[in-house]
Coordinates of C-alpha atoms in Angstrom, one line a residue:
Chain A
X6 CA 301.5 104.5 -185.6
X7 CA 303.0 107.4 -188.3
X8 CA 303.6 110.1 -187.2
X9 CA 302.9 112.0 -190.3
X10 CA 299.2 111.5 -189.6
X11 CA 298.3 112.0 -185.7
X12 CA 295.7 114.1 -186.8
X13 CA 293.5 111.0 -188.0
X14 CA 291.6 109.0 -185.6
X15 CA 293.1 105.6 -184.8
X16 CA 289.4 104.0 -185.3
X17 CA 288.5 103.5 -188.6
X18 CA 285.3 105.6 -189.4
X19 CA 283.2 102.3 -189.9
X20 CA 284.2 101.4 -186.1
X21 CA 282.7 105.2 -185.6
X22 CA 279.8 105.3 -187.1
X23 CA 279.0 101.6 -185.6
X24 CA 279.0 103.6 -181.8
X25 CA 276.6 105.9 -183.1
X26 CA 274.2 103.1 -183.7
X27 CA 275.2 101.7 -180.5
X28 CA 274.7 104.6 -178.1
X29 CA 271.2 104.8 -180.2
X30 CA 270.1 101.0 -179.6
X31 CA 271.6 102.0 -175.5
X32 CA 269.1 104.6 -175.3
X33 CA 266.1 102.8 -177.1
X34 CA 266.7 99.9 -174.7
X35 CA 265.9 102.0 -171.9
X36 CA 263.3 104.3 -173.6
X37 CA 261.1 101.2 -174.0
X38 CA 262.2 100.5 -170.3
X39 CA 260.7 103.4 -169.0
X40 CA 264.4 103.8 -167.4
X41 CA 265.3 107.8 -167.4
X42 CA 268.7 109.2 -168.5
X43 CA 270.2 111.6 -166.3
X44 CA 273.0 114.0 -166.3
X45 CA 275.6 113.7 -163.5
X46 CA 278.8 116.5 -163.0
X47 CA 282.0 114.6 -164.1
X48 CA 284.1 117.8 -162.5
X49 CA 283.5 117.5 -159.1
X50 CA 285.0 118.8 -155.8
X51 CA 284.7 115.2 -154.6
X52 CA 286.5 112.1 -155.5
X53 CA 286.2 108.2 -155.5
X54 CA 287.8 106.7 -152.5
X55 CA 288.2 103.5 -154.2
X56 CA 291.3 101.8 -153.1
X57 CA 292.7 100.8 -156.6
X58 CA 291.1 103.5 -158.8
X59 CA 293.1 107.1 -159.1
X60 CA 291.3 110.4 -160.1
X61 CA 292.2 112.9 -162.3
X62 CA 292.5 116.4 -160.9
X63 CA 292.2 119.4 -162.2
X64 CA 291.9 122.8 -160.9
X65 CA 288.7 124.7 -161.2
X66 CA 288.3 128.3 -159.9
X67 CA 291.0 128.3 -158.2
X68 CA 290.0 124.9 -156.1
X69 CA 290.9 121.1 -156.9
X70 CA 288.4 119.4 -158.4
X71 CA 288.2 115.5 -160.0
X72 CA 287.2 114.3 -162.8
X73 CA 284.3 111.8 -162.5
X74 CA 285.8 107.8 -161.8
X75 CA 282.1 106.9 -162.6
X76 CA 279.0 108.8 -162.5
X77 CA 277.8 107.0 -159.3
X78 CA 277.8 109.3 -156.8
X79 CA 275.6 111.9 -158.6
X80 CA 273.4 109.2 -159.9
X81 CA 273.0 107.8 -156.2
X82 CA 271.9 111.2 -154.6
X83 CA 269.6 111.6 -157.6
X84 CA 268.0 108.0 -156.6
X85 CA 267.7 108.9 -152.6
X86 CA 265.9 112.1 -153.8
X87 CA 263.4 110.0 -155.7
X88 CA 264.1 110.1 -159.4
X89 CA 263.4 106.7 -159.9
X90 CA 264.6 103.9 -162.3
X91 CA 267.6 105.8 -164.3
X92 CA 270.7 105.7 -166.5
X93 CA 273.8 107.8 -167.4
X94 CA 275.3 107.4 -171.1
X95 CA 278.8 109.5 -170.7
X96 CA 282.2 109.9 -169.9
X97 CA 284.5 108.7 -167.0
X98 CA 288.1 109.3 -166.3
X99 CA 290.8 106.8 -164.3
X100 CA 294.1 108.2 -164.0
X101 CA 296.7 106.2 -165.3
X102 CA 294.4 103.3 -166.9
X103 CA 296.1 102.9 -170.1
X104 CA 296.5 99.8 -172.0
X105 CA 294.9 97.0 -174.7
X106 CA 291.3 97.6 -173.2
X107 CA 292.0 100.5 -171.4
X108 CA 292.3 104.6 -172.3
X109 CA 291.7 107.1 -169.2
X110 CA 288.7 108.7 -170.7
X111 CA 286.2 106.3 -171.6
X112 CA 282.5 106.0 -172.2
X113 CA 280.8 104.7 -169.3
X114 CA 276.9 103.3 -168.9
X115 CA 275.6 102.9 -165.6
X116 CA 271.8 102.4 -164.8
X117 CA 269.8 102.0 -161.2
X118 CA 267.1 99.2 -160.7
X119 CA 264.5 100.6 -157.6
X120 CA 263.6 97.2 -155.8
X121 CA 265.8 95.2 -157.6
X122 CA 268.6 93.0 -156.3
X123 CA 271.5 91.7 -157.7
X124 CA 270.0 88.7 -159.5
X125 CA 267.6 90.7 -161.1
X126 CA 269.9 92.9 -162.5
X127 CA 271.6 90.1 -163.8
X128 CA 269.1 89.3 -166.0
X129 CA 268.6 92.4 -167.5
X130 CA 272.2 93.0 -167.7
X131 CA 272.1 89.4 -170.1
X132 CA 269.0 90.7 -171.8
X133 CA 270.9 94.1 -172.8
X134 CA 274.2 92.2 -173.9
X135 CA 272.7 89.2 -175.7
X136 CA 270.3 92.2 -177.7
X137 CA 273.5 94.4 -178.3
X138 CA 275.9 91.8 -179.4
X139 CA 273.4 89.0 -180.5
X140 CA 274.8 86.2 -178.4
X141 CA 271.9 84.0 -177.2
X142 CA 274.3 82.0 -175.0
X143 CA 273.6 83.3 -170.8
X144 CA 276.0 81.4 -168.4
X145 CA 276.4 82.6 -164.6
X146 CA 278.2 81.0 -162.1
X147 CA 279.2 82.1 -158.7
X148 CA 282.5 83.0 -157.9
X149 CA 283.5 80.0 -155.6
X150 CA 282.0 78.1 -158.4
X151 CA 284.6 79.4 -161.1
X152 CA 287.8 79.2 -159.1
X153 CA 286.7 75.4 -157.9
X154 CA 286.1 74.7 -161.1
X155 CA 289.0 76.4 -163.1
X156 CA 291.4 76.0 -160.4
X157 CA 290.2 73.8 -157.7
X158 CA 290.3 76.0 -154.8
X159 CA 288.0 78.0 -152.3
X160 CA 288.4 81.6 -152.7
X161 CA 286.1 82.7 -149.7
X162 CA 288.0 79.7 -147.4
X163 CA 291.4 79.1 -148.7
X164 CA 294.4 80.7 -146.5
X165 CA 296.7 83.0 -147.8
X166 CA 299.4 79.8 -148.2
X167 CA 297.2 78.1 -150.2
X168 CA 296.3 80.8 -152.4
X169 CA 299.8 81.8 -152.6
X170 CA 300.5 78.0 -153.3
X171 CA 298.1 78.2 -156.7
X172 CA 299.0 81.6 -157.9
X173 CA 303.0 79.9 -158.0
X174 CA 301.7 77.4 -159.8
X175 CA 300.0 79.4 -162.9
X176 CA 302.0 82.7 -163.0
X177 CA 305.6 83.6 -162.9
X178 CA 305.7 87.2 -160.9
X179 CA 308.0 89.7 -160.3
X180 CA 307.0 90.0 -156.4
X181 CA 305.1 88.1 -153.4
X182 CA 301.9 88.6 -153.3
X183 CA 301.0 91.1 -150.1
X184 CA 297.7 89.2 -149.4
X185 CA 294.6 87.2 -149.8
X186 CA 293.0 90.0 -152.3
X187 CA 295.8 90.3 -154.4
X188 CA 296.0 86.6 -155.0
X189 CA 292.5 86.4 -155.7
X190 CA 292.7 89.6 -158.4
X191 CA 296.0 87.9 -160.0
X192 CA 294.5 84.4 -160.2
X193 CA 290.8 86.1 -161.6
X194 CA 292.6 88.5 -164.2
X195 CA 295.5 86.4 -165.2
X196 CA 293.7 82.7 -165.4
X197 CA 290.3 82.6 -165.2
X198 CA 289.2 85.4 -167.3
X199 CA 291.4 84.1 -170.3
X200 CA 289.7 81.1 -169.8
X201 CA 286.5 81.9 -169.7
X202 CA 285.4 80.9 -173.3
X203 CA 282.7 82.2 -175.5
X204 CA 279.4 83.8 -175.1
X205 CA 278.3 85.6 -172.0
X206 CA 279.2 84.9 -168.5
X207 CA 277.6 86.6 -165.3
X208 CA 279.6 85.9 -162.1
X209 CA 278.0 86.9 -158.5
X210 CA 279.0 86.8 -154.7
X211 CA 282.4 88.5 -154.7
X212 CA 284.8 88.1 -151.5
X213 CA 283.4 90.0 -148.9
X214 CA 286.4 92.0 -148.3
X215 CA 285.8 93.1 -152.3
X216 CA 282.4 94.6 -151.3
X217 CA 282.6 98.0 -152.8
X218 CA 279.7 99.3 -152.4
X219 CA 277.9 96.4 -152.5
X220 CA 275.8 94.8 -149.5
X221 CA 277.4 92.0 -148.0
X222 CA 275.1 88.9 -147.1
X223 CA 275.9 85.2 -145.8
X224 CA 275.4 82.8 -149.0
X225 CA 273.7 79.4 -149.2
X226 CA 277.3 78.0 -147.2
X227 CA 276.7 80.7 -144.8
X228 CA 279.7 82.3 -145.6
X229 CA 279.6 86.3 -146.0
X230 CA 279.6 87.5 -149.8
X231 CA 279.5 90.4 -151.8
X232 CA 276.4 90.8 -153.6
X233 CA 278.3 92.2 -156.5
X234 CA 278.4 90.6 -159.9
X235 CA 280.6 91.4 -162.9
X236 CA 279.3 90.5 -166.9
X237 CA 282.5 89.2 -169.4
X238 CA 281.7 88.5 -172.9
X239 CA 284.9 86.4 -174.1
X240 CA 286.5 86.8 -171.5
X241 CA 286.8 90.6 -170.8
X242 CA 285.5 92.3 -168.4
X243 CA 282.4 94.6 -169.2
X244 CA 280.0 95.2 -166.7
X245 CA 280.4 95.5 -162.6
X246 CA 276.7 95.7 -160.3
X247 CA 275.5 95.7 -156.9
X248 CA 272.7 95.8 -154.8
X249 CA 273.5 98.8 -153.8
X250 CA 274.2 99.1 -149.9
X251 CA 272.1 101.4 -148.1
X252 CA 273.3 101.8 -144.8
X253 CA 275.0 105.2 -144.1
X254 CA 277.0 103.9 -140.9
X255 CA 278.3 101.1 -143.6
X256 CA 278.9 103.5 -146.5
X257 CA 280.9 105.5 -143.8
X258 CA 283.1 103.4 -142.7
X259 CA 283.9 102.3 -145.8
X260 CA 284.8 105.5 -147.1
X261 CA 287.1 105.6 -144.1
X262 CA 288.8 102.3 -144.8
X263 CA 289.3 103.1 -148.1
X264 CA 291.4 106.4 -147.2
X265 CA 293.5 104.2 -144.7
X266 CA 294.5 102.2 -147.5
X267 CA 295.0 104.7 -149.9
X268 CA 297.3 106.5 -147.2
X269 CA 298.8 103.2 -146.4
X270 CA 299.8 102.3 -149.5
X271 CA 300.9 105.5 -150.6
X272 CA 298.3 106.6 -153.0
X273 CA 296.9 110.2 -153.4
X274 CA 293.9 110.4 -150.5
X275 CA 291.3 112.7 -152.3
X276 CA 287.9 114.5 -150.3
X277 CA 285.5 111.7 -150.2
X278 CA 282.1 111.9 -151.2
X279 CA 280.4 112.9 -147.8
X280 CA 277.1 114.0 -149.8
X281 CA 276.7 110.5 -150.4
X282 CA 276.4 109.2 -147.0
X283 CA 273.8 112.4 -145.8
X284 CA 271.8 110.9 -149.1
X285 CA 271.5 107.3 -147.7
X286 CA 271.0 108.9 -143.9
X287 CA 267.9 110.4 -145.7
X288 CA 267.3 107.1 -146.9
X289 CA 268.1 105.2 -150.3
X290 CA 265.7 103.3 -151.7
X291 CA 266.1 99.1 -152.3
X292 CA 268.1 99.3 -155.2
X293 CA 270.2 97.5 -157.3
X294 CA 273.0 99.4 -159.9
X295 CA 275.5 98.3 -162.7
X296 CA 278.1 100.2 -164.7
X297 CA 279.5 99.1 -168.2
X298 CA 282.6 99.9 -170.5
X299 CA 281.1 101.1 -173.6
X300 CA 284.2 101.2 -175.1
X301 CA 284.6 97.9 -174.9
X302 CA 280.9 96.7 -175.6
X303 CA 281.7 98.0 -179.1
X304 CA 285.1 96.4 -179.2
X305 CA 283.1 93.4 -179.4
X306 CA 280.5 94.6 -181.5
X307 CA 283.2 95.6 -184.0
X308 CA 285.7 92.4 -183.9
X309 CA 288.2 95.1 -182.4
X310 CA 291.5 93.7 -180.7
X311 CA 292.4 96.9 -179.2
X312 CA 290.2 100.2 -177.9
X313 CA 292.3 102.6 -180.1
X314 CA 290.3 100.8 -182.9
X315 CA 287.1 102.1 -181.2
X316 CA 288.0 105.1 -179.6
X317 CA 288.6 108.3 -182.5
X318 CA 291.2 110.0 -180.4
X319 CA 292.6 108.1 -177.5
X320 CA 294.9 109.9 -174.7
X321 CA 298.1 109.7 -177.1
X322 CA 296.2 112.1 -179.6
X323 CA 293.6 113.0 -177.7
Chain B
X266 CA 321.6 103.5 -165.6
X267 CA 317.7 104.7 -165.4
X268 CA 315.4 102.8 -164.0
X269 CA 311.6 102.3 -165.8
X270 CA 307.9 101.8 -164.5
X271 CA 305.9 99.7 -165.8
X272 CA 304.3 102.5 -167.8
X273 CA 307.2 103.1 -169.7
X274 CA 307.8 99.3 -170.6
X275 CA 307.0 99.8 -174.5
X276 CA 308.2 97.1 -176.7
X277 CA 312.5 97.6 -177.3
X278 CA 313.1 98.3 -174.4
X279 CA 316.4 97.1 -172.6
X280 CA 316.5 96.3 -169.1
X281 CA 318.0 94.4 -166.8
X282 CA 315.3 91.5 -164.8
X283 CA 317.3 88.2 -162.6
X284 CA 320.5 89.8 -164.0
X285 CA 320.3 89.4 -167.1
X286 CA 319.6 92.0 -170.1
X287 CA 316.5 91.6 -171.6
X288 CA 313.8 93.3 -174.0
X289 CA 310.7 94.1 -173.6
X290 CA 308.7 92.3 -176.3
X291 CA 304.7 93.1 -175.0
X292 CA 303.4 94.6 -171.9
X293 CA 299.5 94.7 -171.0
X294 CA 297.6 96.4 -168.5
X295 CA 295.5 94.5 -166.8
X296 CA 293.6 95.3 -163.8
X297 CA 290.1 93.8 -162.7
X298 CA 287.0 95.9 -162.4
X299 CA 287.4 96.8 -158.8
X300 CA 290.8 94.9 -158.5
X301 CA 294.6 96.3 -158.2
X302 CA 296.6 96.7 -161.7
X303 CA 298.8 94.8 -163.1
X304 CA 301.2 94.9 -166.1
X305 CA 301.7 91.7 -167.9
X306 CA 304.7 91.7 -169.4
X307 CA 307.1 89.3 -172.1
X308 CA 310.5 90.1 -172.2
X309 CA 313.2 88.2 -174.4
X310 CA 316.3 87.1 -172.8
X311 CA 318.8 89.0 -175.0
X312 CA 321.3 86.1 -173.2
X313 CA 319.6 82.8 -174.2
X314 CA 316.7 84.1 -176.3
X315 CA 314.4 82.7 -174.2
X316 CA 310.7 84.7 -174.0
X317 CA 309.8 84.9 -170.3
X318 CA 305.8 85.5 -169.0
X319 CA 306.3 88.1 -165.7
X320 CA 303.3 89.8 -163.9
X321 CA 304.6 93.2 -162.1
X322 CA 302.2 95.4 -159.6
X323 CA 301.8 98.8 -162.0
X324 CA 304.0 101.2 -161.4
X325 CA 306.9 98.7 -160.3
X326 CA 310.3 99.7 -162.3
X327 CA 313.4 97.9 -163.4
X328 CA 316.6 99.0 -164.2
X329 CA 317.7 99.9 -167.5
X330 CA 320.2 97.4 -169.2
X331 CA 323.4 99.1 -170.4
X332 CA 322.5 97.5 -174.1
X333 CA 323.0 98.9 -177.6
X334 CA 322.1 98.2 -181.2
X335 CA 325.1 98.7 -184.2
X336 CA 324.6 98.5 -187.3
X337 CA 328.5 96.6 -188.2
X338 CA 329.9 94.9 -191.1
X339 CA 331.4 91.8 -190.9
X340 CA 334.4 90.8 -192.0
X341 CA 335.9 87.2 -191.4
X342 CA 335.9 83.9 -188.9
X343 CA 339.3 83.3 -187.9
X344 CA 337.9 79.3 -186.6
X345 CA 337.5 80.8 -183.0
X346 CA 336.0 84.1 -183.2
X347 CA 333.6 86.2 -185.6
X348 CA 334.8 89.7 -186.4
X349 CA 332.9 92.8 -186.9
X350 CA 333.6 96.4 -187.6
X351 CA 332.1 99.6 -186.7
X352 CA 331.6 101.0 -190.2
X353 CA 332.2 104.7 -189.5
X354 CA 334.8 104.1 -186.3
X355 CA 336.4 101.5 -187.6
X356 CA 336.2 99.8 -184.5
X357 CA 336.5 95.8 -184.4
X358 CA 334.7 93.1 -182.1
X359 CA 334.4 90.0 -181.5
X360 CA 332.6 87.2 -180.6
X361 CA 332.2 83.6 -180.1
X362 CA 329.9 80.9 -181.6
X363 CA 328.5 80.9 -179.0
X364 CA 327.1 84.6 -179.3
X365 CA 326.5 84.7 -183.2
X366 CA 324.5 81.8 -182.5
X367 CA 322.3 80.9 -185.3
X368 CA 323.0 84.1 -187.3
X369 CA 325.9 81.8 -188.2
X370 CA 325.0 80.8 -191.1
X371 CA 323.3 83.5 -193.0
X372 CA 326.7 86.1 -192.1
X373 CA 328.4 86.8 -195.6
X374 CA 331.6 89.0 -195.6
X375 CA 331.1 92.4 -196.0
X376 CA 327.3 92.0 -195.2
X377 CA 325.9 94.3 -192.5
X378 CA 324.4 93.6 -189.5
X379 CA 323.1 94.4 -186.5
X380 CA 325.6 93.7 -183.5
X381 CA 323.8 93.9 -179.9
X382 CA 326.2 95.5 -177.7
X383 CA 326.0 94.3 -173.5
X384 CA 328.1 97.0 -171.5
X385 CA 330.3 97.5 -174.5
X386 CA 330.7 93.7 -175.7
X387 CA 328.6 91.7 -178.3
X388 CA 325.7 90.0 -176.7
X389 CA 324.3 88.8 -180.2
X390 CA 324.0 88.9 -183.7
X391 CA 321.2 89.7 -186.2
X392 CA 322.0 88.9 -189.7
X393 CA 320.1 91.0 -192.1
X394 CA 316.1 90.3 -192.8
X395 CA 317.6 89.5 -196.5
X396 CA 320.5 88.2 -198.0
X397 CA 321.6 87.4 -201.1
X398 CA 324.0 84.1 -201.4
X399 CA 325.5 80.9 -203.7
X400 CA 324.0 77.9 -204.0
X401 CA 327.0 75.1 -203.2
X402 CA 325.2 72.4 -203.4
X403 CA 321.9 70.7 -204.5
X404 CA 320.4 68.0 -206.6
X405 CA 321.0 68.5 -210.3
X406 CA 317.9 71.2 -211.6
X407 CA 314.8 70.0 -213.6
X408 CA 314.4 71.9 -216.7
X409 CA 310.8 72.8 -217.7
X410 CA 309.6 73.2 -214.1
X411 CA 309.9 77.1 -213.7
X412 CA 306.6 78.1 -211.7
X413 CA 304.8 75.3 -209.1
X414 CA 306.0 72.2 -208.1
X415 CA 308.0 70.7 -205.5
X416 CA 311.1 71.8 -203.9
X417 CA 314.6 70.4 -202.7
X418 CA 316.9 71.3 -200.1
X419 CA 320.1 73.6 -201.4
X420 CA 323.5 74.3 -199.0
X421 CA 324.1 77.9 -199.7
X422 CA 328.0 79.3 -199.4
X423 CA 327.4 80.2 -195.5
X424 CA 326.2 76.1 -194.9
X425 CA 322.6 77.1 -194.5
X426 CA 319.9 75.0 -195.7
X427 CA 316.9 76.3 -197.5
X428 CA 314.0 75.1 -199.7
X429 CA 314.4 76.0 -203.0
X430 CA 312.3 75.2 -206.1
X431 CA 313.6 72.5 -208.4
X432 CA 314.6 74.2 -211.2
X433 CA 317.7 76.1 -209.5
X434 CA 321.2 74.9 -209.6
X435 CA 324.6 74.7 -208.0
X436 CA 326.4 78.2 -209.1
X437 CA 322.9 80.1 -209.2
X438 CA 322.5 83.1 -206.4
X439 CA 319.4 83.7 -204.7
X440 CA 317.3 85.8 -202.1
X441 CA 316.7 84.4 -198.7
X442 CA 314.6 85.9 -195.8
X443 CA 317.0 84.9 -193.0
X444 CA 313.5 85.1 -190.3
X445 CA 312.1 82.2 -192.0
X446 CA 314.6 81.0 -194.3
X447 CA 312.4 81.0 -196.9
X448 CA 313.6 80.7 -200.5
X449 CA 312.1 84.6 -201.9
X450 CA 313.5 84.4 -205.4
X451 CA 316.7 84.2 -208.1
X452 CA 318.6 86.7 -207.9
X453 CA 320.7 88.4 -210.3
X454 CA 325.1 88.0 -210.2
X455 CA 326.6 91.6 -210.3

């Protein structure tokens, strides 16, 4: 990029005006859906706990606060107080995510189904992407499915050896793997989502132990699975959902598991969101939730390589 | 020498991986929706040339590589070695076949290039993107076929090969883009 002209945006003004019409078809999509947007804070005095996604902070009055990871917490309470079938259309912010597909402050979209479950959601979540990007061509497969098929290996059974066995095989890394997860994320980023071919492709039942904050149910094999799902178009990543776990005790523990790894492993350990777990001890209804990378919906949607192309001022001139 | 995480990794950048100096050529960020982050990276062997694939955990770091671009001129072959001055030092260097490599045959006397320096001691040579040199030898020239048509091999003074259109001759000079050793035009004797 020249320096002579950092003032410019890096996307070119067609790729601009293009996410105006795409936030407008978001919005119509849910108008006719009867699904409400809401408004969530994304400066909060609480943080994610996830294990692998780092806040921003700042400082607000004098007191830490974070910058919204996603807009899920707010949009949760909102649910358990009864608001019903709704959607948030904004920003969210991931320390240190920079890259190709990636810029710290991105445009997020995350909706909540009441007495939908994962499958269902799926179906919408093809419905919205096949309207967006007009790509008639649905595919889902479970997890297991893809790795047997692209690589010919069990993810929910295999041992660590084994998995260590096939990761040697397709990628040349710069250390050992530390576990069953981190062989599973490498072989998943590095393999199978490059080869995942055209069109759109829904994949369900995550590893349990990659539950989030998803429920975790026995499958068909009776094995125990994440009832998680993730959307790629192309093979990248868009869209992660869940039916959405509702048990407070769970949601807890969780929280607390996720601090012990983040302490662990050396990461920052930030307030988790307690107000969360009083809202499912009041009780959250059966729900299922998805959030999606807008930026890179209209990456898509414009042909764009890389999200500077889509963003008007990413972090760098931001 | 400084060491670098994987979020300074930015393409040019010298550093050392399996003890050997390389640089950096691409690196991605990858890191699945609820997954750990990687950086994929591709780094050229500034030793062999050979482009390596490595995956690093983010926030990993290697060490720098004690490695240095100079702009030198050079100035003869003596049969064993190549020779190359620092333009504003003075300073000589130099190095084998075996470290010119290919630049071999596209190095003219007095042209400048860039020398790659490896703790203080030519690691490899990159002639410039264009050069001008003689034709020595090629099939005789066919008048009248000036704009399309085929072309013909020609030796140029350094022993490179390149295709050139048929009209040219043994004696004329011409243009050459060393990256692809494509033939870019005639050009004129000073």
């Amino acid at each position: 990029m020249s320096e002579i002209s950092v003032w410019r945006p890096t996307a070119p003004l067609e790729n601009l005006r293009r996410r105006a019409a795409l936030l407008a078809d978001i919005r119509r999509f849910f108008a006719e859906r009867q699904v409400l947007e809401m408004e969530v804070p994304i400066l909060s005095r609480r943080a994610t706990s996830d294990p692998h996604i780092d806040s921003i902070t700042a400082d607000c009055s004098g007191a830490p606060a974070y910058m919204a990871t996603s807009p899920e917490f707010g949009l949760k309470r909102l649910v358990a107080a009864g608001i019903g079938d709704c959607y948030y259309l904004g920003k969210a912010f991931r320390n240190g995510e920079a890259g190709g597909r990636h810029n710290p402050e991105f445009t997020m979209l995350e909706w909540y189904r009441m007495g939908w479950d994962d499958h269902r959601l799926m179906i919408e979540v093809g419905e919205l992407l096949s309207w967006l990007l007009k790509i008639a061509r649905v595919r889902s497969y479970s997890y297991r499915a893809l790795f047997l098929q692209q690589l010919g290996v069990d993810p929910h059974r295999a041992a660590f050896a084994e998995l260590k066995a096939v990761v040697s095989r397709v990628l040349e890394l710069s250390f050992e793997p530390a576990g069953r997860d981190e062989c599973l994320d490498l072989l998943m980023s590095h393999y199978i989502e490059p080869n995942m071919g055209e069109g759109i492709t829904l994949v369900y039942d995550f590893p349990a132990t990659q539950a989030a904050l998803a429920r975790v149910e026995e499958d068909e094999l009776g094995v125990p699975v994440a009832r998680r799902f993730e959307a790629y178009v192309g093979g990248m990543e868009l869209a992660n959902g869940y039916w959405e776990l509702t048990d407070a005790a769970e949601q807890q523990r969780r929280f607390v598991s996720d601090h012990g790894y983040r302490e662990d492993n050396g990461k920052p350990v930030y307030p988790f969101e307690e107000r969360l777990v009083q809202a499912l001890e009041s009780g959250l209804p059966e729900c299922a939730g998805v959030a999606l990378g807008v930026d890179r919906l209209l990456m898509l949607a414009c042909g764009a390589g890389r999200i500077e192309e889509v963003i008007a001022f990413p972090v760098d001139r931001a | 020498m400084a060491s670098y995480s994987t979020n300074e990794f930015k393409g040019g950048l010298k550093v050392m991986l399996d003890g050997d100096p390389c640089s950096i050529v691409e690196n991605e960020f990858v890191k699945p929706g609820k997954g750990q982050a990687f950086n994929r990276v591709r780094l050229r062997n500034l030793k062999t040339g050979r482009v390596w694939e490595r995956t690093f955990r983010s926030g990993e770091s290697l060490e720098g590589a004690d490695v240095m671009d100079r702009d030198m001129e050079y100035l003869y072959n003596d049969g064993e070695f190549f020779h190359f001055m620092e333009p504003e030092s003075f300073e000589q260097h130099q190095a084998d076949a075996a470290t010119v490599g290919d630049a071999a045959k596209w190095l003219k006397e007095q042209d400048v290039c860039v020398v790659t320096l490896y703790n203080g001691a030519p690691l490899a040579v990159t002639p410039p993107n264009h050069v001008i040199l003689e034709i020595t030898d090629t099939d005789p020239g066919v008048r009248g076929d000036t704009a399309q048509g085929g072309t013909k091999p020609a030796t140029l003074v350094t022993g490179a090969v390149v295709k050139v259109p048929l009209f040219l001759e043994i004696g004329d000079t011409i243009k050459v883009d060393t990256r692809s050793a494509e033939y870019l035009g005639r050009a004129k004797e000073d």
